[in-house]
Tab-separated table of C-alpha atoms in Angstrom:
chain	number	residue	atom	x	y	z
R	1	THR	CA	-14.124	-17.107	7.492
R	2	CYS	CA	-13.154	-16.143	4.117
R	3	ASP	CA	-16.088	-14.690	2.956
R	4	ALA	CA	-15.962	-12.262	6.691
R	5	ASP	CA	-12.513	-11.671	5.751
R	6	GLY	CA	-12.886	-10.171	2.759
R	7	SER	CA	-15.862	-8.332	3.456
R	8	ARG	CA	-13.628	-6.916	6.346
R	9	ALA	CA	-11.011	-5.842	3.751
R	10	GLU	CA	-13.833	-4.182	1.762
R	11	ALA	CA	-14.618	-2.111	4.322
R	12	PHE	CA	-11.328	-1.548	5.220
R	13	TRP	CA	-10.168	-0.248	2.018
R	14	GLU	CA	-13.328	1.373	1.552
R	15	GLU	CA	-13.268	3.292	4.485
R	16	MET	CA	-9.697	4.309	3.465
R	17	LYS	CA	-10.285	6.112	0.212
R	18	ARG	CA	-13.118	7.895	2.153
R	19	ARG	CA	-10.391	9.421	4.369
R	20	GLY	CA	-8.742	10.225	1.002
R	21	LEU	CA	-6.916	7.501	0.048
R	22	LYS	CA	-5.198	7.922	-3.766
R	23	LEU	CA	-3.117	5.723	-6.219
R	24	LYS	CA	-2.111	7.052	-9.240
R	25	VAL	CA	-0.961	4.027	-10.324
R	26	HIS	CA	-2.664	0.700	-11.737
R	27	ARG	CA	-0.964	-2.877	-12.760
R	28	ARG	CA	-0.383	-3.202	-16.248
R	29	ASP	CA	1.368	-6.470	-18.362
R	30	VAL	CA	4.563	-5.398	-20.435
R	31	ASP	CA	5.889	-6.637	-23.312
R	32	VAL	CA	9.766	-7.515	-22.757
R	33	LYS	CA	11.955	-7.852	-25.625
R	34	ASP	CA	13.804	-10.713	-26.264
R	35	HIS	CA	17.489	-10.205	-24.341
R	36	ALA	CA	20.147	-12.281	-23.230
R	37	GLY	CA	18.467	-15.651	-24.135
R	38	ARG	CA	15.361	-14.818	-22.763
R	39	SER	CA	12.136	-15.274	-24.516
R	40	LYS	CA	9.870	-12.548	-25.514
R	41	GLY	CA	6.768	-12.253	-23.306
R	42	LYS	CA	4.775	-10.426	-20.862
R	43	ARG	CA	5.307	-9.447	-17.480
R	44	PRO	CA	3.481	-7.791	-14.992
R	45	ALA	CA	4.095	-3.664	-14.030
R	46	MET	CA	2.797	-1.040	-11.835
R	47	VAL	CA	2.453	1.900	-14.225
R	48	LEU	CA	0.999	5.622	-13.657
R	49	SER	CA	-2.685	5.556	-14.628
R	50	ASP	CA	-3.049	9.487	-14.483
R	51	ASP	CA	-0.113	12.438	-15.110
R	52	VAL	CA	1.444	13.398	-12.231
R	53	PHE	CA	3.680	16.827	-11.879
R	54	TYR	CA	6.581	17.273	-10.808
R	55	GLY	CA	6.504	17.600	-6.704
R	56	ARG	CA	3.427	16.150	-6.900
R	57	ALA	CA	1.911	12.806	-5.037
R	58	ILE	CA	1.595	9.489	-6.612
R	59	MET	CA	-0.059	7.627	-3.599
R	60	LYS	CA	-1.930	9.375	-0.885
R	61	MET	CA	-2.614	7.193	2.219
R	62	PRO	CA	-4.459	8.138	5.511
R	63	ARG	CA	-2.418	7.980	8.616
R	64	LEU	CA	-4.632	4.655	9.798
R	65	ALA	CA	-3.841	2.678	6.749
R	66	LEU	CA	-0.318	2.722	7.999
R	67	LEU	CA	0.861	0.740	10.726
R	68	SER	CA	2.998	2.986	13.395
R	69	LEU	CA	3.055	3.016	17.138
R	70	GLU	CA	0.409	5.962	16.791
R	71	THR	CA	-1.998	3.563	14.877
R	72	ALA	CA	-1.282	0.509	16.689
R	73	PRO	CA	-3.832	-0.684	19.044
R	74	PRO	CA	-2.347	-0.432	22.916
R	75	ASP	CA	-1.377	-4.581	23.523
R	76	LEU	CA	0.492	-4.143	20.153
R	77	ARG	CA	2.099	-0.804	21.027
R	78	ARG	CA	3.010	-2.019	24.736
R	79	GLU	CA	4.714	-5.224	23.205
R	80	VAL	CA	6.746	-3.519	20.454
R	81	ARG	CA	7.920	-1.007	23.200
R	82	SER	CA	8.999	-3.365	25.416
R	83	PHE	CA	10.702	-5.047	22.466
R	84	ILE	CA	12.819	-2.066	21.614
R	85	PHE	CA	13.385	-0.878	24.788
R	86	GLU	CA	14.081	-4.371	26.538
R	87	GLU	CA	11.873	-3.230	29.680
């Protein structure tokens, strides 16, 4: 099932990229300076992978990548509405 889930996840992200998903960040290990008794080392950080000009998007996501009432399946949508409005 792990392979099936992995292929479903890959297919989902490929579809999102096809629909316009753009992320201008990537993971990088950055150096941590000696401070307050902590030793030097590296920590993970998200850094810009490309120039981003003022007022421009760092991330663009298609609506289907977000969980909202518009994108949720009908049964989940009904459940959320009944929970929020206590029907």
